[in-house]
Amino acid sequence: MPQSRPILGIETSCDETAAAVLAPDGRILAEVVHSQLADHARFGGVVPEVAAREHLARLPGLVARVMHEAGIGHAELCAVAATAGPGLIGGLIVGSSFGKGLALAHGLPFIGVNHLEAHALTVTLTNPETRFPYLLLLLSGGHCQCVAVEGVGQYRRLGSTLDDAVGEAFDKSAKLMGLPWPGGPHLERLAAQGDPRAVALPRPLLGRPGCDFSFSGLKTAVAQALAKGAAAADVAASFQAAVAHVLADRARHALGMMQGATAVVVAGGVAANQAVRTALAGATALPLIAPPMRLCTDNAVMVAWAGLQHLRAGRADALDHAPRPRWPLG
Ligand code: KG4
Ligand code: ZN
């Protein structure tokens, strides 16, 4: 049975180059994430061309490293799974071409994984007691959506952002406060010294039907408050409170659009934010589950795990499977 052997996962959709080897029961045999933050910081954001070149330079060495750490040869794998979308196309081409090359050379199945699905299923690895259906809140720099996860391969997108992703809103607001990129964690630290009631900021879409998000108006309000001379720490605290308030409201609405949800699961870098977690935990009586942060942010363990689920369902992709910069779930 091929699934009695480990699987290799590859992630290159944004600015993390990652590789992981997973045993068929989900045990992590080896994993590595190389963050490209330092390469992009001076540009104040991810530069797609720089990201693609960096993936190309790093990926072969990282894959060799996880294979060495797992103590196996390529021929002992059951499959190669690589993120094939959504994301920056240059990076997707690097990762999936590399994965296909390995698969072809060693006679292995190739699986092109949807990055959002990988985030969605991570909790079934880290918290195996979690039952379908659950509500996934994907809160990162690139993605911001509510997804009903009803089973492997069964996803319903309930709502998403109409403009900026929530992490992007943190980063843009932080930039206005003069904080380094990516600003989310810096803004959280600054907010700890401010008063969340000091500055009246809007709560975009609060109480509206559905569970879409909007953050661009909030960012504009932040700019205006700073221009009027409000203290940056107070603006940071007020911004964070507004985001947390809106996220809690949207989560409640999303749950109202599902039947029998067993839990609220958060993923993405913004899940690290304590104010956001507290607000989400208070929004519902359901358990709030956050996988360990290193598996909440981009990584290859989740890609390998999603690949295993596909393999179990008897699904693999042909070698002409094309990477997709846009690839909505559901
Ligand atoms: O999931 P992630 O590592 O990468 C992708 O965007 O795919 O998320 C990064 C985002 C950035 O926007 C970053 O500022 C934000 O998550 N972030 C935070 C915190 N830590 C990371 N935002 C608010 N509070 C934090 N503590
Ligand atoms: Zn991601």
mmCIF file of C-alpha atoms and ligand atoms in Angstrom:
data_model
loop_
_atom_site.group_PDB
_atom_site.id
_atom_site.type_symbol
_atom_site.label_atom_id
_atom_site.label_comp_id
_atom_site.label_asym_id
_atom_site.label_seq_id
_atom_site.Cartn_x
_atom_site.Cartn_y
_atom_site.Cartn_z
ATOM 1 C CA MET A 1 0.000 0.000 0.000
ATOM 2 C CA PRO A 2 1.672 3.218 -1.090
ATOM 3 C CA GLN A 3 0.264 5.187 1.863
ATOM 4 C CA SER A 4 2.342 3.125 4.256
ATOM 5 C CA ARG A 5 5.304 5.207 3.139
ATOM 6 C CA PRO A 6 6.116 8.849 3.990
ATOM 7 C CA ILE A 7 5.118 11.794 1.828
ATOM 8 C CA LEU A 8 7.145 14.871 0.865
ATOM 9 C CA GLY A 9 5.435 18.270 1.005
ATOM 10 C CA ILE A 10 6.633 21.477 -0.663
ATOM 11 C CA GLU A 11 5.369 25.038 -0.048
ATOM 12 C CA THR A 12 6.420 28.036 -2.172
ATOM 13 C CA SER A 13 3.221 30.057 -2.703
ATOM 14 C CA CYS A 14 4.328 33.286 -1.017
ATOM 15 C CA ASP A 15 7.454 34.209 0.892
ATOM 16 C CA GLU A 16 8.156 31.028 2.840
ATOM 17 C CA THR A 17 10.162 28.252 1.221
ATOM 18 C CA ALA A 18 9.237 25.088 3.083
ATOM 19 C CA ALA A 19 9.655 21.336 2.873
ATOM 20 C CA ALA A 20 8.446 18.543 5.139
ATOM 21 C CA VAL A 21 8.354 14.766 5.314
ATOM 22 C CA LEU A 22 5.336 13.240 7.027
ATOM 23 C CA ALA A 23 4.772 9.640 8.072
ATOM 24 C CA PRO A 24 1.454 8.171 6.865
ATOM 25 C CA ASP A 25 -0.034 8.617 10.353
ATOM 26 C CA GLY A 26 0.868 12.324 10.277
ATOM 27 C CA ARG A 27 3.988 12.133 12.410
ATOM 28 C CA ILE A 28 6.376 14.885 11.329
ATOM 29 C CA LEU A 29 9.620 13.171 10.360
ATOM 30 C CA ALA A 30 11.327 16.393 9.270
ATOM 31 C CA GLU A 31 10.308 19.930 8.424
ATOM 32 C CA VAL A 32 11.929 23.212 7.577
ATOM 33 C CA VAL A 33 10.611 26.695 6.819
ATOM 34 C CA HIS A 34 12.867 29.325 5.349
ATOM 35 C CA SER A 35 11.313 32.776 5.705
ATOM 36 C CA GLN A 36 12.239 35.320 3.051
ATOM 37 C CA LEU A 37 11.317 38.258 5.316
ATOM 38 C CA ALA A 38 14.833 39.680 5.191
ATOM 39 C CA ASP A 39 14.823 39.647 1.374
ATOM 40 C CA HIS A 40 11.582 41.630 1.157
ATOM 41 C CA ALA A 41 11.752 43.902 4.225
ATOM 42 C CA ARG A 42 13.618 46.708 2.454
ATOM 43 C CA PHE A 43 10.840 46.825 -0.160
ATOM 44 C CA GLY A 44 8.135 46.985 2.521
ATOM 45 C CA GLY A 45 6.284 43.982 1.084
ATOM 46 C CA VAL A 46 6.731 40.750 -0.853
ATOM 47 C CA VAL A 47 8.250 41.282 -4.312
ATOM 48 C CA PRO A 48 7.039 38.363 -6.482
ATOM 49 C CA GLU A 49 10.132 38.135 -8.676
ATOM 50 C CA VAL A 50 12.481 38.225 -5.692
ATOM 51 C CA ALA A 51 10.349 35.550 -4.007
ATOM 52 C CA ALA A 52 10.442 33.221 -7.029
ATOM 53 C CA ARG A 53 14.204 33.488 -7.393
ATOM 54 C CA GLU A 54 14.726 32.888 -3.713
ATOM 55 C CA HIS A 55 12.477 29.782 -3.804
ATOM 56 C CA LEU A 56 14.531 28.500 -6.726
ATOM 57 C CA ALA A 57 17.783 29.077 -4.867
ATOM 58 C CA ARG A 58 16.618 27.533 -1.578
ATOM 59 C CA LEU A 59 14.213 24.723 -2.351
ATOM 60 C CA PRO A 60 16.622 21.993 -3.582
ATOM 61 C CA GLY A 61 18.786 22.346 -0.461
ATOM 62 C CA LEU A 62 15.773 22.378 1.876
ATOM 63 C CA VAL A 63 14.287 19.243 0.296
ATOM 64 C CA ALA A 64 17.652 17.465 0.528
ATOM 65 C CA ARG A 65 17.803 18.495 4.171
ATOM 66 C CA VAL A 66 14.378 17.142 5.180
ATOM 67 C CA MET A 67 15.002 13.895 3.286
ATOM 68 C CA HIS A 68 18.311 13.523 5.122
ATOM 69 C CA GLU A 69 16.702 14.298 8.492
ATOM 70 C CA ALA A 70 13.865 11.865 7.821
ATOM 71 C CA GLY A 71 16.540 9.282 6.981
ATOM 72 C CA ILE A 72 14.928 8.079 3.758
ATOM 73 C CA GLY A 73 15.633 8.117 0.040
ATOM 74 C CA HIS A 74 13.232 9.505 -2.545
ATOM 75 C CA ALA A 75 12.272 6.032 -3.720
ATOM 76 C CA GLU A 76 10.876 5.323 -0.238
ATOM 77 C CA LEU A 77 8.289 8.096 -0.520
ATOM 78 C CA CYS A 78 4.659 7.389 -1.408
ATOM 79 C CA ALA A 79 4.163 10.713 -3.231
ATOM 80 C CA VAL A 80 5.273 14.298 -3.660
ATOM 81 C CA ALA A 81 2.754 17.032 -2.794
ATOM 82 C CA ALA A 82 3.438 20.651 -3.728
ATOM 83 C CA THR A 83 1.325 23.780 -3.341
ATOM 84 C CA ALA A 84 -0.114 24.541 -6.788
ATOM 85 C CA GLY A 85 -2.181 27.607 -5.853
ATOM 86 C CA PRO A 86 -3.449 30.081 -4.942
ATOM 87 C CA GLY A 87 -0.427 32.350 -4.622
ATOM 88 C CA LEU A 88 2.315 34.124 -6.515
ATOM 89 C CA ILE A 89 2.684 32.339 -9.820
ATOM 90 C CA GLY A 90 6.492 32.438 -9.970
ATOM 91 C CA GLY A 91 6.827 30.653 -6.650
ATOM 92 C CA LEU A 92 4.053 28.188 -7.508
ATOM 93 C CA ILE A 93 5.845 27.272 -10.736
ATOM 94 C CA VAL A 94 9.132 26.737 -8.889
ATOM 95 C CA GLY A 95 7.602 24.505 -6.195
ATOM 96 C CA SER A 96 5.302 22.456 -8.380
ATOM 97 C CA SER A 97 7.873 22.003 -11.166
ATOM 98 C CA PHE A 98 10.421 20.840 -8.635
ATOM 99 C CA GLY A 99 7.883 18.454 -7.128
ATOM 100 C CA LYS A 100 6.908 17.092 -10.521
ATOM 101 C CA GLY A 101 10.570 16.587 -11.407
ATOM 102 C CA LEU A 102 11.130 14.513 -8.276
ATOM 103 C CA ALA A 103 7.924 12.556 -8.885
ATOM 104 C CA LEU A 104 8.899 11.813 -12.487
ATOM 105 C CA ALA A 105 12.465 10.840 -11.618
ATOM 106 C CA HIS A 106 11.400 8.438 -8.877
ATOM 107 C CA GLY A 107 8.171 7.111 -10.335
ATOM 108 C CA LEU A 108 5.979 8.678 -7.636
ATOM 109 C CA PRO A 109 2.501 10.216 -7.816
ATOM 110 C CA PHE A 110 2.407 14.023 -7.814
ATOM 111 C CA ILE A 111 -0.303 15.949 -5.995
ATOM 112 C CA GLY A 112 -0.933 19.649 -6.637
ATOM 113 C CA VAL A 113 -2.282 20.961 -3.343
ATOM 114 C CA ASN A 114 -4.593 23.928 -2.824
ATOM 115 C CA HIS A 115 -2.861 26.094 -0.203
ATOM 116 C CA LEU A 116 -6.186 27.114 1.372
ATOM 117 C CA GLU A 117 -7.236 23.488 1.696
ATOM 118 C CA ALA A 118 -3.915 22.771 3.388
ATOM 119 C CA HIS A 119 -4.624 25.525 5.946
ATOM 120 C CA ALA A 120 -8.186 24.211 6.320
ATOM 121 C CA LEU A 121 -7.114 20.640 7.136
ATOM 122 C CA THR A 122 -4.167 21.430 9.429
ATOM 123 C CA VAL A 123 -6.346 21.168 12.519
ATOM 124 C CA THR A 124 -7.217 17.546 11.669
ATOM 125 C CA LEU A 125 -3.506 16.817 12.069
ATOM 126 C CA THR A 126 -2.792 18.913 15.166
ATOM 127 C CA ASN A 127 -6.121 18.323 16.950
ATOM 128 C CA PRO A 128 -7.339 14.974 15.601
ATOM 129 C CA GLU A 129 -10.349 15.018 17.926
ATOM 130 C CA THR A 130 -11.781 17.877 15.827
ATOM 131 C CA ARG A 131 -14.929 16.787 13.993
ATOM 132 C CA PHE A 132 -16.416 18.076 10.755
ATOM 133 C CA PRO A 133 -18.032 20.463 10.155
ATOM 134 C CA TYR A 134 -16.039 23.316 11.638
ATOM 135 C CA LEU A 135 -15.712 26.974 10.821
ATOM 136 C CA LEU A 136 -12.305 27.994 9.539
ATOM 137 C CA LEU A 137 -11.251 31.623 9.828
ATOM 138 C CA LEU A 138 -8.276 32.101 7.569
ATOM 139 C CA LEU A 139 -6.624 35.306 8.760
ATOM 140 C CA SER A 140 -3.335 35.994 7.043
ATOM 141 C CA GLY A 141 -1.566 38.663 5.048
ATOM 142 C CA GLY A 142 -2.810 37.282 1.758
ATOM 143 C CA HIS A 143 -6.088 35.611 2.697
ATOM 144 C CA CYS A 144 -9.087 36.566 4.754
ATOM 145 C CA GLN A 145 -12.103 34.315 4.604
ATOM 146 C CA CYS A 146 -14.674 32.254 6.487
ATOM 147 C CA VAL A 147 -14.895 28.680 5.252
ATOM 148 C CA ALA A 148 -17.253 25.911 6.326
ATOM 149 C CA VAL A 149 -15.085 22.791 6.363
ATOM 150 C CA GLU A 150 -17.583 19.956 6.019
ATOM 151 C CA GLY A 151 -15.164 17.156 5.173
ATOM 152 C CA VAL A 152 -12.034 16.459 3.192
ATOM 153 C CA GLY A 153 -12.733 18.002 -0.200
ATOM 154 C CA GLN A 154 -15.965 19.618 1.033
ATOM 155 C CA TYR A 155 -15.524 23.331 1.571
ATOM 156 C CA ARG A 156 -17.996 26.157 1.396
ATOM 157 C CA ARG A 157 -16.663 29.697 1.335
ATOM 158 C CA LEU A 158 -19.094 31.700 3.435
ATOM 159 C CA GLY A 159 -17.477 35.095 3.119
ATOM 160 C CA SER A 160 -14.239 36.852 2.312
ATOM 161 C CA THR A 161 -12.713 40.294 2.276
ATOM 162 C CA LEU A 162 -14.047 42.868 -0.143
ATOM 163 C CA ASP A 163 -10.726 44.733 -0.135
ATOM 164 C CA ASP A 164 -7.661 44.134 2.061
ATOM 165 C CA ALA A 165 -6.861 40.905 3.899
ATOM 166 C CA VAL A 166 -6.810 41.391 7.669
ATOM 167 C CA GLY A 167 -3.027 40.911 7.911
ATOM 168 C CA GLU A 168 -2.618 43.436 5.124
ATOM 169 C CA ALA A 169 -4.746 45.885 7.127
ATOM 170 C CA PHE A 170 -2.471 45.346 10.140
ATOM 171 C CA ASP A 171 0.610 45.837 7.963
ATOM 172 C CA LYS A 172 -0.669 48.974 6.205
ATOM 173 C CA SER A 173 -1.864 50.548 9.471
ATOM 174 C CA ALA A 174 1.441 49.678 11.131
ATOM 175 C CA LYS A 175 3.285 51.347 8.277
ATOM 176 C CA LEU A 176 1.265 54.526 8.867
ATOM 177 C CA MET A 177 2.470 54.351 12.492
ATOM 178 C CA GLY A 178 6.063 54.157 11.315
ATOM 179 C CA LEU A 179 6.500 50.500 12.310
ATOM 180 C CA PRO A 180 8.677 48.057 10.302
ATOM 181 C CA TRP A 181 7.168 45.526 7.881
ATOM 182 C CA PRO A 182 5.454 43.173 8.461
ATOM 183 C CA GLY A 183 3.804 45.340 11.046
ATOM 184 C CA GLY A 184 1.215 43.033 12.666
ATOM 185 C CA PRO A 185 3.336 41.881 15.617
ATOM 186 C CA HIS A 186 4.842 45.378 16.070
ATOM 187 C CA LEU A 187 1.378 46.906 16.105
ATOM 188 C CA GLU A 188 0.262 44.408 18.745
ATOM 189 C CA ARG A 189 3.202 45.390 20.957
ATOM 190 C CA LEU A 190 2.527 49.100 20.490
ATOM 191 C CA ALA A 191 -1.180 48.559 21.220
ATOM 192 C CA ALA A 192 -0.287 47.159 24.645
ATOM 193 C CA GLN A 193 0.797 50.676 25.641
ATOM 194 C CA GLY A 194 -2.340 52.389 24.317
ATOM 195 C CA ASP A 195 -5.993 52.800 25.219
ATOM 196 C CA PRO A 196 -8.357 50.839 22.940
ATOM 197 C CA ARG A 197 -11.142 53.376 23.673
ATOM 198 C CA ALA A 198 -9.058 56.461 22.945
ATOM 199 C CA VAL A 199 -9.815 56.784 19.236
ATOM 200 C CA ALA A 200 -13.247 56.182 17.703
ATOM 201 C CA LEU A 201 -12.683 54.001 14.633
ATOM 202 C CA PRO A 202 -15.316 52.497 12.313
ATOM 203 C CA ARG A 203 -16.400 48.845 12.488
ATOM 204 C CA PRO A 204 -16.784 48.064 8.762
ATOM 205 C CA LEU A 205 -19.740 45.753 7.920
ATOM 206 C CA LEU A 206 -20.524 45.169 11.614
ATOM 207 C CA GLY A 207 -23.944 43.569 11.945
ATOM 208 C CA ARG A 208 -24.455 43.299 8.190
ATOM 209 C CA PRO A 209 -25.842 40.034 6.826
ATOM 210 C CA GLY A 210 -23.286 37.479 5.696
ATOM 211 C CA CYS A 211 -19.698 37.312 6.829
ATOM 212 C CA ASP A 212 -17.704 39.329 4.326
ATOM 213 C CA PHE A 213 -14.997 41.633 5.643
ATOM 214 C CA SER A 214 -13.805 45.094 4.699
ATOM 215 C CA PHE A 215 -10.729 46.785 6.106
ATOM 216 C CA SER A 216 -9.744 49.581 3.754
ATOM 217 C CA GLY A 217 -12.011 52.162 5.458
ATOM 218 C CA LEU A 218 -10.487 51.299 8.805
ATOM 219 C CA LYS A 219 -7.013 51.884 7.412
ATOM 220 C CA THR A 220 -8.119 55.309 6.096
ATOM 221 C CA ALA A 221 -9.570 56.169 9.521
ATOM 222 C CA VAL A 222 -6.241 55.207 11.086
ATOM 223 C CA ALA A 223 -4.435 57.583 8.716
ATOM 224 C CA GLN A 224 -6.851 60.387 9.609
ATOM 225 C CA ALA A 225 -6.531 59.820 13.366
ATOM 226 C CA LEU A 226 -2.739 59.915 13.121
ATOM 227 C CA ALA A 227 -2.874 63.055 10.974
ATOM 228 C CA LYS A 228 -4.994 64.717 13.681
ATOM 229 C CA GLY A 229 -2.251 63.996 16.190
ATOM 230 C CA ALA A 230 -3.641 60.986 18.069
ATOM 231 C CA ALA A 231 -0.935 59.032 19.888
ATOM 232 C CA ALA A 232 0.245 56.066 17.813
ATOM 233 C CA ALA A 233 -0.159 53.640 20.738
ATOM 234 C CA ASP A 234 -3.788 54.727 21.220
ATOM 235 C CA VAL A 235 -4.479 54.390 17.493
ATOM 236 C CA ALA A 236 -2.840 50.941 17.481
ATOM 237 C CA ALA A 237 -4.922 49.785 20.451
ATOM 238 C CA SER A 238 -8.119 51.230 18.964
ATOM 239 C CA PHE A 239 -7.384 49.678 15.554
ATOM 240 C CA GLN A 240 -6.795 46.274 17.093
ATOM 241 C CA ALA A 241 -9.990 46.532 19.124
ATOM 242 C CA ALA A 242 -11.955 47.461 15.988
ATOM 243 C CA VAL A 243 -10.524 44.522 14.020
ATOM 244 C CA ALA A 244 -11.165 42.085 16.868
ATOM 245 C CA HIS A 245 -14.733 43.385 17.246
ATOM 246 C CA VAL A 246 -15.447 42.978 13.537
ATOM 247 C CA LEU A 247 -13.867 39.517 13.351
ATOM 248 C CA ALA A 248 -15.966 38.308 16.283
ATOM 249 C CA ASP A 249 -19.129 39.651 14.621
ATOM 250 C CA ARG A 250 -18.246 38.049 11.278
ATOM 251 C CA ALA A 251 -17.491 34.722 12.976
ATOM 252 C CA ARG A 252 -20.891 34.767 14.693
ATOM 253 C CA HIS A 253 -22.578 35.435 11.361
ATOM 254 C CA ALA A 254 -20.572 32.679 9.674
ATOM 255 C CA LEU A 255 -21.682 30.187 12.333
ATOM 256 C CA GLY A 256 -25.236 31.237 11.629
ATOM 257 C CA MET A 257 -24.688 30.167 8.014
ATOM 258 C CA MET A 258 -23.604 26.651 9.055
ATOM 259 C CA GLN A 259 -25.371 23.763 10.698
ATOM 260 C CA GLY A 260 -23.836 21.766 13.507
ATOM 261 C CA ALA A 261 -20.421 23.425 13.597
ATOM 262 C CA THR A 262 -18.272 21.739 16.250
ATOM 263 C CA ALA A 263 -15.535 24.355 16.576
ATOM 264 C CA VAL A 264 -14.083 27.608 15.331
ATOM 265 C CA VAL A 265 -10.592 27.105 13.930
ATOM 266 C CA VAL A 266 -8.193 29.955 13.203
ATOM 267 C CA ALA A 267 -5.260 29.888 10.808
ATOM 268 C CA GLY A 268 -2.902 32.482 9.354
ATOM 269 C CA GLY A 269 -0.442 34.860 10.967
ATOM 270 C CA VAL A 270 -3.124 37.105 12.503
ATOM 271 C CA ALA A 271 -4.193 34.120 14.640
ATOM 272 C CA ALA A 272 -1.143 35.020 16.748
ATOM 273 C CA ASN A 273 -2.858 38.215 17.887
ATOM 274 C CA GLN A 274 -4.090 37.915 21.469
ATOM 275 C CA ALA A 275 -6.849 40.554 21.182
ATOM 276 C CA VAL A 276 -8.199 38.749 18.123
ATOM 277 C CA ARG A 277 -8.133 35.392 19.905
ATOM 278 C CA THR A 278 -9.849 36.763 22.987
ATOM 279 C CA ALA A 279 -12.607 38.369 20.912
ATOM 280 C CA LEU A 280 -13.146 35.194 18.875
ATOM 281 C CA ALA A 281 -13.210 33.015 21.976
ATOM 282 C CA GLY A 282 -15.881 35.296 23.428
ATOM 283 C CA ALA A 283 -17.937 35.333 20.236
ATOM 284 C CA THR A 284 -19.216 31.764 20.533
ATOM 285 C CA ALA A 285 -19.737 28.960 22.988
ATOM 286 C CA LEU A 286 -17.875 26.602 20.645
ATOM 287 C CA PRO A 287 -14.246 25.770 21.310
ATOM 288 C CA LEU A 288 -11.756 28.071 19.564
ATOM 289 C CA ILE A 289 -8.904 25.998 18.186
ATOM 290 C CA ALA A 290 -5.633 27.460 16.993
ATOM 291 C CA PRO A 291 -3.024 25.005 15.771
ATOM 292 C CA PRO A 292 0.516 25.766 17.024
ATOM 293 C CA MET A 293 1.651 29.030 15.408
ATOM 294 C CA ARG A 294 4.321 27.420 13.230
ATOM 295 C CA LEU A 295 1.568 25.321 11.623
ATOM 296 C CA CYS A 296 -0.865 28.276 11.495
ATOM 297 C CA THR A 297 1.488 30.242 9.245
ATOM 298 C CA ASP A 298 2.759 28.959 5.902
ATOM 299 C CA ASN A 299 4.549 25.624 6.146
ATOM 300 C CA ALA A 300 5.010 22.394 4.213
ATOM 301 C CA VAL A 301 3.661 20.045 6.881
ATOM 302 C CA MET A 302 0.134 21.171 6.013
ATOM 303 C CA VAL A 303 0.819 20.617 2.313
ATOM 304 C CA ALA A 304 2.085 17.090 2.918
ATOM 305 C CA TRP A 305 -0.924 16.375 5.154
ATOM 306 C CA ALA A 306 -3.415 17.609 2.542
ATOM 307 C CA GLY A 307 -1.537 15.550 -0.059
ATOM 308 C CA LEU A 308 -1.958 12.440 2.094
ATOM 309 C CA GLN A 309 -5.718 12.991 2.277
ATOM 310 C CA HIS A 310 -5.904 13.171 -1.511
ATOM 311 C CA LEU A 311 -3.804 10.071 -1.897
ATOM 312 C CA ARG A 312 -6.085 8.218 0.511
ATOM 313 C CA ALA A 313 -9.032 9.278 -1.630
ATOM 314 C CA GLY A 314 -7.220 7.827 -4.633
ATOM 315 C CA ARG A 315 -6.494 11.186 -6.202
ATOM 316 C CA ALA A 316 -3.223 12.243 -7.802
ATOM 317 C CA ASP A 317 -2.482 14.794 -10.521
ATOM 318 C CA ALA A 318 -0.967 14.434 -13.952
ATOM 319 C CA LEU A 319 2.388 16.048 -14.579
ATOM 320 C CA ASP A 320 0.758 18.710 -16.738
ATOM 321 C CA HIS A 321 -1.286 19.918 -13.747
ATOM 322 C CA ALA A 322 -0.991 23.709 -14.015
ATOM 323 C CA PRO A 323 -0.323 25.940 -11.023
ATOM 324 C CA ARG A 324 -3.117 28.456 -10.434
ATOM 325 C CA PRO A 325 -2.523 31.935 -8.960
ATOM 326 C CA ARG A 326 -6.266 32.083 -8.202
ATOM 327 C CA TRP A 327 -7.854 28.897 -6.912
ATOM 328 C CA PRO A 328 -10.826 29.486 -4.610
ATOM 329 C CA LEU A 329 -11.897 26.759 -2.218
ATOM 330 C CA GLY A 330 -15.278 25.230 -2.729
HETATM 331 O O1 KG4 B 1 0.056 33.519 7.517
HETATM 332 P P1 KG4 B 1 1.141 34.500 7.393
HETATM 333 O O2 KG4 B 1 2.441 34.232 8.116
HETATM 334 O O3 KG4 B 1 1.546 34.735 5.901
HETATM 335 C C1 KG4 B 1 0.688 35.019 4.879
HETATM 336 O O4 KG4 B 1 0.244 36.185 4.806
HETATM 337 O O5 KG4 B 1 0.399 34.108 4.085
HETATM 338 O O6 KG4 B 1 0.541 35.894 7.877
HETATM 339 C C2 KG4 B 1 1.336 37.035 7.927
HETATM 340 C C3 KG4 B 1 0.463 38.166 8.381
HETATM 341 C C4 KG4 B 1 1.152 39.512 8.276
HETATM 342 O O7 KG4 B 1 0.248 40.419 7.727
HETATM 343 C C5 KG4 B 1 1.479 39.827 9.716
HETATM 344 O O8 KG4 B 1 1.575 41.194 9.993
HETATM 345 C C6 KG4 B 1 0.311 39.205 10.433
HETATM 346 O O9 KG4 B 1 0.091 37.980 9.752
HETATM 347 N N1 KG4 B 1 0.609 38.961 11.849
HETATM 348 C C7 KG4 B 1 -0.037 39.583 12.863
HETATM 349 C C8 KG4 B 1 0.578 39.110 14.051
HETATM 350 N N2 KG4 B 1 1.555 38.222 13.707
HETATM 351 C C9 KG4 B 1 1.552 38.140 12.357
HETATM 352 N N3 KG4 B 1 -1.040 40.448 12.871
HETATM 353 C C10 KG4 B 1 -1.482 40.876 14.072
HETATM 354 N N4 KG4 B 1 -0.941 40.500 15.247
HETATM 355 C C11 KG4 B 1 0.090 39.626 15.304
HETATM 356 N N5 KG4 B 1 0.616 39.256 16.478
HETATM 357 ZN ZN ZN B 2 -1.062 30.725 3.883
#
